[in-house]
mmCIF file with all atom_site columns, C-alpha atoms and ligand atoms in Angstrom:
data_model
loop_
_atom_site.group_PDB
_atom_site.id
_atom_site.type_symbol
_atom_site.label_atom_id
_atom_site.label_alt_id
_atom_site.label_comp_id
_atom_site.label_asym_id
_atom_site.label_entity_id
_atom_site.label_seq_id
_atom_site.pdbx_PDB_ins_code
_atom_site.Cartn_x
_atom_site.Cartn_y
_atom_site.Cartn_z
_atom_site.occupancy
_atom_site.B_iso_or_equiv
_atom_site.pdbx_formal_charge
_atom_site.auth_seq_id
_atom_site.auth_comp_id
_atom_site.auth_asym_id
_atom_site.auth_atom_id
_atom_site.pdbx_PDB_model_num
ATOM   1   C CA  . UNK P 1 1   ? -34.554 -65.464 45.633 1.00 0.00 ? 1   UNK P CA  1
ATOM   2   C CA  . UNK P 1 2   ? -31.674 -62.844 45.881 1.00 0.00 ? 2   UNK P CA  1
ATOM   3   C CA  . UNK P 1 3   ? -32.157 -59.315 47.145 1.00 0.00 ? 3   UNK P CA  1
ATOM   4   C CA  . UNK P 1 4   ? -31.253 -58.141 43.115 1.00 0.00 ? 4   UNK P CA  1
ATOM   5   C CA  . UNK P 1 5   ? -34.270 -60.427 42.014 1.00 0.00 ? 5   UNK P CA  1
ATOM   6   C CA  . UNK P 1 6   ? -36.602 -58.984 44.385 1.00 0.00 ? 6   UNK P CA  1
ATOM   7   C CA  . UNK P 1 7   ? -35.832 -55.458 43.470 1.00 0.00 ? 7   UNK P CA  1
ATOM   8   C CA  . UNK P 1 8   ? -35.801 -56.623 39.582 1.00 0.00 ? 8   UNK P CA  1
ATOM   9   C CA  . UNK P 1 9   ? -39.749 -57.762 40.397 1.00 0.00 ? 9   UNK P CA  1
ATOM   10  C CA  . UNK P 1 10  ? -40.778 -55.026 42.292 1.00 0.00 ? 10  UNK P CA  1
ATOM   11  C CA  . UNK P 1 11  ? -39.773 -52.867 39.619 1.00 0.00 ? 11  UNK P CA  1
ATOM   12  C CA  . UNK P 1 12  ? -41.335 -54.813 36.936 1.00 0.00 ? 12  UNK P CA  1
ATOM   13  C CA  . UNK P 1 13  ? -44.486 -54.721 38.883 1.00 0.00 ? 13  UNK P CA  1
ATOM   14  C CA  . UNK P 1 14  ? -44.597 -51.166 39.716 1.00 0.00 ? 14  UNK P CA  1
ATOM   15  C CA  . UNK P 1 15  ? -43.901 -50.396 36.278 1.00 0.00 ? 15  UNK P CA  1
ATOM   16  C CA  . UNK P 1 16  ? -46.334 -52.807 34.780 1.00 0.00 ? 16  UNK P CA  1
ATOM   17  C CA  . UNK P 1 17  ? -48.863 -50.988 37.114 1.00 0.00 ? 17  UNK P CA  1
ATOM   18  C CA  . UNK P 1 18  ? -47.944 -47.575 36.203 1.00 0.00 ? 18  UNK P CA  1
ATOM   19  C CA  . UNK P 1 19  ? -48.661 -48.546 32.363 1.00 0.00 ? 19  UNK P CA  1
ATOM   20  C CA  . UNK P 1 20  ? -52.265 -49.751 33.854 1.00 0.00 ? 20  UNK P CA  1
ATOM   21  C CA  . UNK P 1 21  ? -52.790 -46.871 35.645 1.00 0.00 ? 21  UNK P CA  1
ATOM   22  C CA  . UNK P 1 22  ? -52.468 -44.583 33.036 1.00 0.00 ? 22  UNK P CA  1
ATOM   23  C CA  . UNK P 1 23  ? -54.454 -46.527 30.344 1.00 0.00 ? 23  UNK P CA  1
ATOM   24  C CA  . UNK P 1 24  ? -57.118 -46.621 32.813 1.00 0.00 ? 24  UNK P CA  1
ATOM   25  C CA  . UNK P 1 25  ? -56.607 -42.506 33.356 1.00 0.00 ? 25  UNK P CA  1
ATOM   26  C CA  . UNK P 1 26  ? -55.904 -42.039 29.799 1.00 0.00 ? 26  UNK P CA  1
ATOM   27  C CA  . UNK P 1 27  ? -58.750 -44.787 28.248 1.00 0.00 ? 27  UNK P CA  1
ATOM   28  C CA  . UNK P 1 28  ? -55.958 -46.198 25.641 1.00 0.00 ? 28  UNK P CA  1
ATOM   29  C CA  . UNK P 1 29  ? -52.757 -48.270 26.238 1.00 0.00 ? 29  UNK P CA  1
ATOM   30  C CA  . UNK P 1 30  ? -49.423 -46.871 24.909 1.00 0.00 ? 30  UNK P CA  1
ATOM   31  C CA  . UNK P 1 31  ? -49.424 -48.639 22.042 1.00 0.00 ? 31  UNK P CA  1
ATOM   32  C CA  . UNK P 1 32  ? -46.969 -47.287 19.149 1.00 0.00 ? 32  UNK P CA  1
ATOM   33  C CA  . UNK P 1 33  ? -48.186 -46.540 15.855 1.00 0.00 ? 33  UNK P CA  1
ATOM   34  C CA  . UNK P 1 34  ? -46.375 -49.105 13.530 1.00 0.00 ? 34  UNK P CA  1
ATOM   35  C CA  . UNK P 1 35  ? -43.798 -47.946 11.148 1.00 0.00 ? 35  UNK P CA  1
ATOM   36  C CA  . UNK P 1 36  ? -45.971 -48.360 8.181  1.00 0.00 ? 36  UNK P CA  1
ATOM   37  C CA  . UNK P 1 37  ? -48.312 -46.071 9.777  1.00 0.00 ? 37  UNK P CA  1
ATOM   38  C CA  . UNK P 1 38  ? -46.385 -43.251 11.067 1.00 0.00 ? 38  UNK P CA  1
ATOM   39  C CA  . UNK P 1 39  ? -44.682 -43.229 7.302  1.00 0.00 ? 39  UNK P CA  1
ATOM   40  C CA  . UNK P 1 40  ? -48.009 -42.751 5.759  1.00 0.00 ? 40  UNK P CA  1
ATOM   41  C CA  . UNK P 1 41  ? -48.648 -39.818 8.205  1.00 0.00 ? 41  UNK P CA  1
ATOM   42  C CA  . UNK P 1 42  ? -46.031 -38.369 7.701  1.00 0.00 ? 42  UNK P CA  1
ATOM   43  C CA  . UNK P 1 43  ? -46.720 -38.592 4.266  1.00 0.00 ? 43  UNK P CA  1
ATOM   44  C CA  . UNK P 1 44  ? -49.862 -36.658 4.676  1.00 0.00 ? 44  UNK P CA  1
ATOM   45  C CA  . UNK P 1 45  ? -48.463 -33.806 6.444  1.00 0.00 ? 45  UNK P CA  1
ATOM   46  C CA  . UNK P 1 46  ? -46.766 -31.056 4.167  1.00 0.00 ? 46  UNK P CA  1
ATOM   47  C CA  . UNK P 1 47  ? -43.420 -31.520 2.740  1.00 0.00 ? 47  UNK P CA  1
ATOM   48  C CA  . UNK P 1 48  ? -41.058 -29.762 3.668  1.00 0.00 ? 48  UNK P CA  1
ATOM   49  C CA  . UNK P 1 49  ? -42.449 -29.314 6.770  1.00 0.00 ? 49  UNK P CA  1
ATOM   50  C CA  . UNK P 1 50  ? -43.916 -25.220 7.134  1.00 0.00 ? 50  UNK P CA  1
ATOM   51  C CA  . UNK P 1 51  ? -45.336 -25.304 10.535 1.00 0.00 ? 51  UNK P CA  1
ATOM   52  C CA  . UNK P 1 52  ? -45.041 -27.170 13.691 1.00 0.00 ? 52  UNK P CA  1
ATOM   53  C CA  . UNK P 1 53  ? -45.938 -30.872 14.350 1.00 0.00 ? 53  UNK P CA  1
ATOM   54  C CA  . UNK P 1 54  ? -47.916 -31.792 17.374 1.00 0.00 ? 54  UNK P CA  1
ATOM   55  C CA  . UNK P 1 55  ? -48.511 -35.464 18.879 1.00 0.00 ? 55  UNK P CA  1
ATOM   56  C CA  . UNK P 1 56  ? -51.580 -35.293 20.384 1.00 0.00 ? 56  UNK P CA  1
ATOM   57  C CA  . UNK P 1 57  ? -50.687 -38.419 23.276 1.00 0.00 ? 57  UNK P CA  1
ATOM   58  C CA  . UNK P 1 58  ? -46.822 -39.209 21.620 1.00 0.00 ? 58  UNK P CA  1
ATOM   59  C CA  . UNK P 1 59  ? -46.648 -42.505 24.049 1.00 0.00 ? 59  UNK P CA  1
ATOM   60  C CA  . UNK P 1 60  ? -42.531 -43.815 23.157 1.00 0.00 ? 60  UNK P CA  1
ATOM   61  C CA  . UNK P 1 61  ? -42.132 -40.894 20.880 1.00 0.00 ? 61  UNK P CA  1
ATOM   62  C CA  . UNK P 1 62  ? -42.406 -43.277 17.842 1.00 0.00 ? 62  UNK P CA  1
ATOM   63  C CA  . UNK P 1 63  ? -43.694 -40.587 15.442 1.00 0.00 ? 63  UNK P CA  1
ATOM   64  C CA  . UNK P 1 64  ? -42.360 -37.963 17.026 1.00 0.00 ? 64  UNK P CA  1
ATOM   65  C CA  . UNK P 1 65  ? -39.069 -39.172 16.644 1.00 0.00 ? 65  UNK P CA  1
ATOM   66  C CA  . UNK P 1 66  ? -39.427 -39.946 12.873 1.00 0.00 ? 66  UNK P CA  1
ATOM   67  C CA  . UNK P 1 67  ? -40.826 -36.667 12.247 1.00 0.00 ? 67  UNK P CA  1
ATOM   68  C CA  . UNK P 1 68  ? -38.278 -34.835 13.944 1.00 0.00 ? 68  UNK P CA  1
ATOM   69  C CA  . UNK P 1 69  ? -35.472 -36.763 12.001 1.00 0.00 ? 69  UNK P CA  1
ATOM   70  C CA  . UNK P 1 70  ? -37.021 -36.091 9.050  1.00 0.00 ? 70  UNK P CA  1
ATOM   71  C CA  . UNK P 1 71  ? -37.701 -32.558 9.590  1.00 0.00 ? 71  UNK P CA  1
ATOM   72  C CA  . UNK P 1 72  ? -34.462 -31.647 11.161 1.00 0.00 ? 72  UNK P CA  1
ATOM   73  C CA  . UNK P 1 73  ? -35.704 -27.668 10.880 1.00 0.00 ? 73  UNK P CA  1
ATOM   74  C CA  . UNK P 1 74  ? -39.063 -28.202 12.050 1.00 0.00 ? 74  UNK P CA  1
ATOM   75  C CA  . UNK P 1 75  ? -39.971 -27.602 15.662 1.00 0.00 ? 75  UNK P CA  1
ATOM   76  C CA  . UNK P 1 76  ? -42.258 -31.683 16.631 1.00 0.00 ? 76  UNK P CA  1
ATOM   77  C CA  . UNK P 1 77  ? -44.000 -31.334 19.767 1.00 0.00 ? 77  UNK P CA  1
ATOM   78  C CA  . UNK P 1 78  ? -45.598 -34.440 21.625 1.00 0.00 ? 78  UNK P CA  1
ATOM   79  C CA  . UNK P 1 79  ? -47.822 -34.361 24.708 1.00 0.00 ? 79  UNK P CA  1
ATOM   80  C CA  . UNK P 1 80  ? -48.050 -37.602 26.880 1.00 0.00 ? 80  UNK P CA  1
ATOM   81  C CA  . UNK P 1 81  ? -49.378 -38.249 30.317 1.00 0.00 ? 81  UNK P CA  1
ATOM   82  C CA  . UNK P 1 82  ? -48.168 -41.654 31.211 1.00 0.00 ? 82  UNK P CA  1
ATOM   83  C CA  . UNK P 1 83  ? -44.795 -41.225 32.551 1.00 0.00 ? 83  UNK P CA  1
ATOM   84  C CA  . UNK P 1 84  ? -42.942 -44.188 31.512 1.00 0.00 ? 84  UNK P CA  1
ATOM   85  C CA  . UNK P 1 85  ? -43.594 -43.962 27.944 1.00 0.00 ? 85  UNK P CA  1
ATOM   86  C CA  . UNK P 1 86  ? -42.952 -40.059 28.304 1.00 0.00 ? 86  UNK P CA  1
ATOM   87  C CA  . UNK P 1 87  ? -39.372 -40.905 30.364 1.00 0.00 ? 87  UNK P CA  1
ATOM   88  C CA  . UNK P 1 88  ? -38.451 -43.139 27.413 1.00 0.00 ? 88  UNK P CA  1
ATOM   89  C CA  . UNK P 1 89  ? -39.318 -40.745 24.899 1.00 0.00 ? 89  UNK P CA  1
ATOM   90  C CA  . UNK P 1 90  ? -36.918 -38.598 26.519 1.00 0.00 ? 90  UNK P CA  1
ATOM   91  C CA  . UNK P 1 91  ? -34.079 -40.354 26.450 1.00 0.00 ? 91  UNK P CA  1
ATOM   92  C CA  . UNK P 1 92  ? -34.685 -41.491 22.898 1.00 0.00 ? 92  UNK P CA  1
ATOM   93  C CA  . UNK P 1 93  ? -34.655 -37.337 22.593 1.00 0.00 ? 93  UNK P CA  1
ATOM   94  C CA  . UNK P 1 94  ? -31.181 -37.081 24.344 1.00 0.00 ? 94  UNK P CA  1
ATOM   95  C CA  . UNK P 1 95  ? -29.251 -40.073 22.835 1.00 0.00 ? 95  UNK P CA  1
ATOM   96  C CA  . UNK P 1 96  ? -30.387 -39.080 19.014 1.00 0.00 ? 96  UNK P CA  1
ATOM   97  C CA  . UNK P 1 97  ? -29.696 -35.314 20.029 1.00 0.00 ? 97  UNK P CA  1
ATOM   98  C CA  . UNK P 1 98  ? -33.090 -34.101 18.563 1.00 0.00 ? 98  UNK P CA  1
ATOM   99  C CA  . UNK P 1 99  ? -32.801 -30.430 19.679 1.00 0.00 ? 99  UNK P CA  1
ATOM   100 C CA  . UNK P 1 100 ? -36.131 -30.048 17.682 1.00 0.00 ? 100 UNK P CA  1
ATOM   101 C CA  . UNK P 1 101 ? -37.936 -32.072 19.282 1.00 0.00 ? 101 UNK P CA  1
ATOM   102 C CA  . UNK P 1 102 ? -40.115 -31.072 22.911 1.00 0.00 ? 102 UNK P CA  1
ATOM   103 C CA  . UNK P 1 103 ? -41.734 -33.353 24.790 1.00 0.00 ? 103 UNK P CA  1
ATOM   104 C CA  . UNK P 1 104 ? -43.950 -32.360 27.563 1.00 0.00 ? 104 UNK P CA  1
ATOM   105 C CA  . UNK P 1 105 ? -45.754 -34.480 30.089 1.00 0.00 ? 105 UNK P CA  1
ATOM   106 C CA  . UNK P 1 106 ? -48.886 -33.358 29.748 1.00 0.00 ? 106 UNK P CA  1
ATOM   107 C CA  . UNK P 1 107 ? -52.596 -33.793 29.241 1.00 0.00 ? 107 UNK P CA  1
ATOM   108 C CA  . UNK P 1 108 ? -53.353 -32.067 25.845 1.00 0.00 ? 108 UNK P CA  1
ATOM   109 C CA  . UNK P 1 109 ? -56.526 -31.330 26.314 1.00 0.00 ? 109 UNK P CA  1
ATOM   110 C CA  . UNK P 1 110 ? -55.630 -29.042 28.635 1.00 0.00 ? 110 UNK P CA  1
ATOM   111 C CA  . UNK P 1 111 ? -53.303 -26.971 26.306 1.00 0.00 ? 111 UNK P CA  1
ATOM   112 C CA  . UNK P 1 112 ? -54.508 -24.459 24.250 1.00 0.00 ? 112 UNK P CA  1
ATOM   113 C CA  . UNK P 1 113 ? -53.717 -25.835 20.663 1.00 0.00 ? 113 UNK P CA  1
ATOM   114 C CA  . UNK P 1 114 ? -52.334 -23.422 17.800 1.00 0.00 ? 114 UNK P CA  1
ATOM   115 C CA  . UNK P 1 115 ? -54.275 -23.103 14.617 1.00 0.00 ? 115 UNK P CA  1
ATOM   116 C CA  . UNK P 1 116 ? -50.693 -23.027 12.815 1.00 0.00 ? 116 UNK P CA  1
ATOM   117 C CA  . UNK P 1 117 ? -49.743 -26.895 13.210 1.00 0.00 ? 117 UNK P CA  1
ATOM   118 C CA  . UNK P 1 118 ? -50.294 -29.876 12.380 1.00 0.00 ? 118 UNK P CA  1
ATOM   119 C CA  . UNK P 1 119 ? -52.404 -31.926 14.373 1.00 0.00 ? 119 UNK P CA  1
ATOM   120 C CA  . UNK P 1 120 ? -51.218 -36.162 14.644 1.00 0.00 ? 120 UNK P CA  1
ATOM   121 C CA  . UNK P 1 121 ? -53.488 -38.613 16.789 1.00 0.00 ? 121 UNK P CA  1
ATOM   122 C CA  . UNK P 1 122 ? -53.879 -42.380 17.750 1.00 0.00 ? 122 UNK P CA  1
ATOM   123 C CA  . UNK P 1 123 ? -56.290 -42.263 20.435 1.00 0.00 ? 123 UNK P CA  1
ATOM   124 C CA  . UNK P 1 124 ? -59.450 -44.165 20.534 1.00 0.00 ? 124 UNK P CA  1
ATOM   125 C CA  . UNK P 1 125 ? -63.287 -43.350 19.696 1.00 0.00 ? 125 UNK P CA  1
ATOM   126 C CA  . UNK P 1 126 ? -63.996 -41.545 22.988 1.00 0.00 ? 126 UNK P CA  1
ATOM   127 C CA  . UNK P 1 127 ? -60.815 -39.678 22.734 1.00 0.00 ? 127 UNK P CA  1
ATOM   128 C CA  . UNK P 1 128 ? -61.721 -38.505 19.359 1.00 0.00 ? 128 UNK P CA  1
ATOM   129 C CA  . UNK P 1 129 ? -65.035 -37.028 21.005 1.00 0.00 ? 129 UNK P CA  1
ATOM   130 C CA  . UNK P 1 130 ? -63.433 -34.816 22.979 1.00 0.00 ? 130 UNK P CA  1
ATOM   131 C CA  . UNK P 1 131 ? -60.790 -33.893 20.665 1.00 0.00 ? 131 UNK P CA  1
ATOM   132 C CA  . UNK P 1 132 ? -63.381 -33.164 18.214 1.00 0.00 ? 132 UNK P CA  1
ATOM   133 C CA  . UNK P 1 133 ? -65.133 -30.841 20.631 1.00 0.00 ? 133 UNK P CA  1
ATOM   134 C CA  . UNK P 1 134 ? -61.990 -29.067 21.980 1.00 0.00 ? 134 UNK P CA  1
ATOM   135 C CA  . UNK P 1 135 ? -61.492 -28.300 18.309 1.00 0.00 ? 135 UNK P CA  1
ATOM   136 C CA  . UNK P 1 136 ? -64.655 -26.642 18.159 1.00 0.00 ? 136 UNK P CA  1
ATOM   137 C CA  . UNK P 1 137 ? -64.667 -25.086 21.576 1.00 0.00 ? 137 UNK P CA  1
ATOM   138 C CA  . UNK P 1 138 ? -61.225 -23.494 20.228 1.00 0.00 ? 138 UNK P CA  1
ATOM   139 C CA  . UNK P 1 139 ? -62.277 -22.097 17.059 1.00 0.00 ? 139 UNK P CA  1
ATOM   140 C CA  . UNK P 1 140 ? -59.048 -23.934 15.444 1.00 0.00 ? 140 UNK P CA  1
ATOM   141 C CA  . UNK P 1 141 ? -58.825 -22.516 11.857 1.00 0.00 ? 141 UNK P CA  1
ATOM   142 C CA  . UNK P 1 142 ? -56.681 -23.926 9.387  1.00 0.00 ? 142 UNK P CA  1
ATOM   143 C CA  . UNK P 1 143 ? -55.602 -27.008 10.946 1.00 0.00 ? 143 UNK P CA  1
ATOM   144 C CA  . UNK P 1 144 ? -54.349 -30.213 9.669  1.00 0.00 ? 144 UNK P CA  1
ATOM   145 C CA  . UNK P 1 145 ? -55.421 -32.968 11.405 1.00 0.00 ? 145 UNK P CA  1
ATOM   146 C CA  . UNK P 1 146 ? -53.658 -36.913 10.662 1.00 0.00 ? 146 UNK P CA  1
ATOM   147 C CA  . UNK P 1 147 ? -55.803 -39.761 13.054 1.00 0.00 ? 147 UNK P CA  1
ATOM   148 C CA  . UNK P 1 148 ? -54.281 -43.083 13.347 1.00 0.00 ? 148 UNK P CA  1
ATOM   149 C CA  . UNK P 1 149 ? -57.250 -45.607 12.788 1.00 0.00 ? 149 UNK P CA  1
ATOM   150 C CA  . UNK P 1 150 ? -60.155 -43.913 14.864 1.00 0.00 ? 150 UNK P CA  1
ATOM   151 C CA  . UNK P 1 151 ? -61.920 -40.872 12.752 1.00 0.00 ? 151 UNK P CA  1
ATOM   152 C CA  . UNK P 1 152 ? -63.508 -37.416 14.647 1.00 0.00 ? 152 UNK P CA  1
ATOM   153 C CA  . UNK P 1 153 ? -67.327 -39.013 14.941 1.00 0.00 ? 153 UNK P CA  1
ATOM   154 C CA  . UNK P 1 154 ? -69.045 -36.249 12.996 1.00 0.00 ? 154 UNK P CA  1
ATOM   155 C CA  . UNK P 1 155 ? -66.373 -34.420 10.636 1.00 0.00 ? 155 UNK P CA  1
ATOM   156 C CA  . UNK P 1 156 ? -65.928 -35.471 7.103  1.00 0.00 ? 156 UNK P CA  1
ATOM   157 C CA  . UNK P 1 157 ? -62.152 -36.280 6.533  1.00 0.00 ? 157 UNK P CA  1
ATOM   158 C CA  . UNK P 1 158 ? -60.849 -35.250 3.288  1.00 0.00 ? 158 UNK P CA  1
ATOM   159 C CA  . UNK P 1 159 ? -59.389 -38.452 2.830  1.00 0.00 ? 159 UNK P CA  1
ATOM   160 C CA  . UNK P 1 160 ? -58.924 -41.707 4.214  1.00 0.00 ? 160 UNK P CA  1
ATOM   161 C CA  . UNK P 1 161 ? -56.101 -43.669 3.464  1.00 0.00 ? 161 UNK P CA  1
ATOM   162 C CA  . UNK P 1 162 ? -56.228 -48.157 3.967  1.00 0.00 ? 162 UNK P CA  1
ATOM   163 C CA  . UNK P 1 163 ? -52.816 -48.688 5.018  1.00 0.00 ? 163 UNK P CA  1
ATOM   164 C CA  . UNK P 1 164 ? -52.035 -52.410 3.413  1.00 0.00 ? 164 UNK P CA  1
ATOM   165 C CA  . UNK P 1 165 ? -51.571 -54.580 6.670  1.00 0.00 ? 165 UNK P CA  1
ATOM   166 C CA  . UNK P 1 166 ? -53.458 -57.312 8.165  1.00 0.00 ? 166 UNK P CA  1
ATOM   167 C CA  . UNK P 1 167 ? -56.378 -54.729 9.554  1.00 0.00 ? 167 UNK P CA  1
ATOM   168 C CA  . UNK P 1 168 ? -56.301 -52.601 6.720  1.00 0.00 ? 168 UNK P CA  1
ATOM   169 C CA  . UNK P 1 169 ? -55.497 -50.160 9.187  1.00 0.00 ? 169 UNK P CA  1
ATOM   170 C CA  . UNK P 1 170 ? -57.439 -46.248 8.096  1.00 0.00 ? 170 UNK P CA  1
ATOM   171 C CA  . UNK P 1 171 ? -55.772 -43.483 8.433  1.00 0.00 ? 171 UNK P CA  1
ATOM   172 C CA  . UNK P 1 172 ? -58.253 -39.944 8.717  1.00 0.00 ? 172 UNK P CA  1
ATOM   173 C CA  . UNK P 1 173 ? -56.859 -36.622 6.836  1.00 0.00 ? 173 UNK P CA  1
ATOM   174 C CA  . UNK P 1 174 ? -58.678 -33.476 7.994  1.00 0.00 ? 174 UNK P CA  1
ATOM   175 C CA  . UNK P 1 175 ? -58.794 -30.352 7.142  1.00 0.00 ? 175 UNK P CA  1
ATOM   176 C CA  . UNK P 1 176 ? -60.367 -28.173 10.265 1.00 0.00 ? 176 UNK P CA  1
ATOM   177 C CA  . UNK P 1 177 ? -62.782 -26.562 10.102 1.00 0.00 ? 177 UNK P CA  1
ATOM   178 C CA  . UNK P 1 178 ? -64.330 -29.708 8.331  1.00 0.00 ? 178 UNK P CA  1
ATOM   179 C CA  . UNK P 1 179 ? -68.233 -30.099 7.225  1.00 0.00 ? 179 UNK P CA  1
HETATM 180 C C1  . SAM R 2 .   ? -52.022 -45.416 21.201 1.00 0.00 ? 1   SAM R C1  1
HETATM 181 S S1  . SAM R 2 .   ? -50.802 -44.394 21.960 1.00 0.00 ? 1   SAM R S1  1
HETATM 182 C C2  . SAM R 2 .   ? -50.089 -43.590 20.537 1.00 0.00 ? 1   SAM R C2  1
HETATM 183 C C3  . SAM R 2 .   ? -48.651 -43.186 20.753 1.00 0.00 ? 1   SAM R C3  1
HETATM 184 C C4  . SAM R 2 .   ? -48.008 -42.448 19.591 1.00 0.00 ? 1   SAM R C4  1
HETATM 185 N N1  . SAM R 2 .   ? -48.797 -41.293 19.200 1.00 0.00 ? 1   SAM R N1  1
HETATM 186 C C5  . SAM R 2 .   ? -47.832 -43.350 18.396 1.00 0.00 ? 1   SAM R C5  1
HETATM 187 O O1  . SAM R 2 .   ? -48.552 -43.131 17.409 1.00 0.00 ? 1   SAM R O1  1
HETATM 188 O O2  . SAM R 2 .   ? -46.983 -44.251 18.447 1.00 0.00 ? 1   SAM R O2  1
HETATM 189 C C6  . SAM R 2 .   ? -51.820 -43.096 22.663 1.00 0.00 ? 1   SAM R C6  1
HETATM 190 C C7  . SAM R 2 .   ? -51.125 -42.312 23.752 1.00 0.00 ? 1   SAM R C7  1
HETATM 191 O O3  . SAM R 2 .   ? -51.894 -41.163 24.050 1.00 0.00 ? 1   SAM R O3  1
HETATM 192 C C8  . SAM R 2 .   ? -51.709 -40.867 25.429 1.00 0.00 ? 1   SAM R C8  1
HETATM 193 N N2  . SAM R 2 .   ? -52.818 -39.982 25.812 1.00 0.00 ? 1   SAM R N2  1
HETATM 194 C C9  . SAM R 2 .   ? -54.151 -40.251 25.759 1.00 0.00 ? 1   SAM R C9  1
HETATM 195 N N3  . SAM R 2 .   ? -54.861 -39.178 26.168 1.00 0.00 ? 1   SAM R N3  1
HETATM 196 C C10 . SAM R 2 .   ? -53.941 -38.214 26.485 1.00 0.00 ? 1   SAM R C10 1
HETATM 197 C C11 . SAM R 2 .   ? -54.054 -36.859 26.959 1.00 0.00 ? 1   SAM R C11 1
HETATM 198 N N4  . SAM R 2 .   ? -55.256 -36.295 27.166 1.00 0.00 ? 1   SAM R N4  1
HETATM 199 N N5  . SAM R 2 .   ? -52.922 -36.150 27.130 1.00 0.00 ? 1   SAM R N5  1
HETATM 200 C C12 . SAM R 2 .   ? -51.696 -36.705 26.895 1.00 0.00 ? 1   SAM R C12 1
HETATM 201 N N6  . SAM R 2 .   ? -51.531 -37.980 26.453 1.00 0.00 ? 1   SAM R N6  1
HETATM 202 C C13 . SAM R 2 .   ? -52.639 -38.722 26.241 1.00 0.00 ? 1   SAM R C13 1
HETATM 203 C C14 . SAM R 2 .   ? -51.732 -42.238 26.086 1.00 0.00 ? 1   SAM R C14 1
HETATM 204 O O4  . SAM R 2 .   ? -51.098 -42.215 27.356 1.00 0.00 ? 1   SAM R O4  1
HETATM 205 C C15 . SAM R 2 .   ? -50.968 -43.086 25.060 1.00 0.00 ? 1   SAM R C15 1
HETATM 206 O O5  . SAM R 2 .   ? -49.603 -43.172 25.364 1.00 0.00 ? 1   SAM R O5  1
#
């Protein structure tokens, strides 16, 4: 083996173990929202665009990155923990020159989130507890809230959209407060 394929596998291992790592911190994998499904969220949100849009966990910047291209006025905000997906993300940011477009590495749940935006999510069902009860701890008023797949376990979305793919993928629309 040459010195280049050694350092080739070490850095495909510490990378691969990074993306462990952080699923295991996080409790989901970055896995990207497919482009059928970040379309219909986007779809949900206002249009044009009146207030922010914020990525609750934006993994590769897959949504982010539509949204900001398609809202070239509107500040998109996405908040990842896992630095690989985050670093990528990044330099997606810089190469398509999406100035509106921030991307913090960060755990959200430790931000204070603003009433005024929009609220996107593909977590999973024990990430949806606690984002459920950081929205109440918060007070959040007025809030539009688009889940990828997993719903808030006891708020009534206003609608649920069945996105047509092979899982018939849901996609939760709330309104917060919600009943
Ligand atoms: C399934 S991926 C979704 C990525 C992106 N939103 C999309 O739709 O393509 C979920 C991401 O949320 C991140 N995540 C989970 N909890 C988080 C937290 N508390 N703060 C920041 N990121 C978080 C994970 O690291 C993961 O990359």
């Amino acid at each position: 083996m040459t010195p280049f394929e050694i350092v080739l596998i070490l850095f495909l291992l510490l990378v691969a173990l990074s993306i462990v790592w952080s699923t295991l911190q996080t409790g989901i994998s970055p896995m990207m929202s497919s482009g059928k499904a970040c379309r219909a969220m986007l779809a949900e949100t206002e249009n044009p665009l009146v207030r922010p849009l914020i990525d609750l966990g934006s993994g590769w910047g897959t949504l982010v990155i539509m949204a900001a291209r398609q809202y070239p006025n509107q500040q998109v905000i996405g908040y990842e923990l896992s630095w690989l997906p985050w670093l990528v993300s990044v330099i997606r940011k810089y190469c398509l020159r999406l100035d509106n477009l921030t991307l913090y590495r960060k755990d959200f749940m430790t931000t204070e989130l603003s009433s005024d935006a929009i609220l996107c999510c593909y977590l999973y069902p024990g990430g949806m507890v606690a984002l459920e009860a950081k929205l109440k701890r918060e007070q959040l008023n007025g809030t539009l809230i688009v889940s990828n797949t997993f719903a808030l376990p006891s708020s009534q979305p206003t609608k649920v959209i069945r996105l047509d793919d092979v899982y018939q993928t849901p996609i939760y629309v709330y309104h917060w407060p919600s009943k």
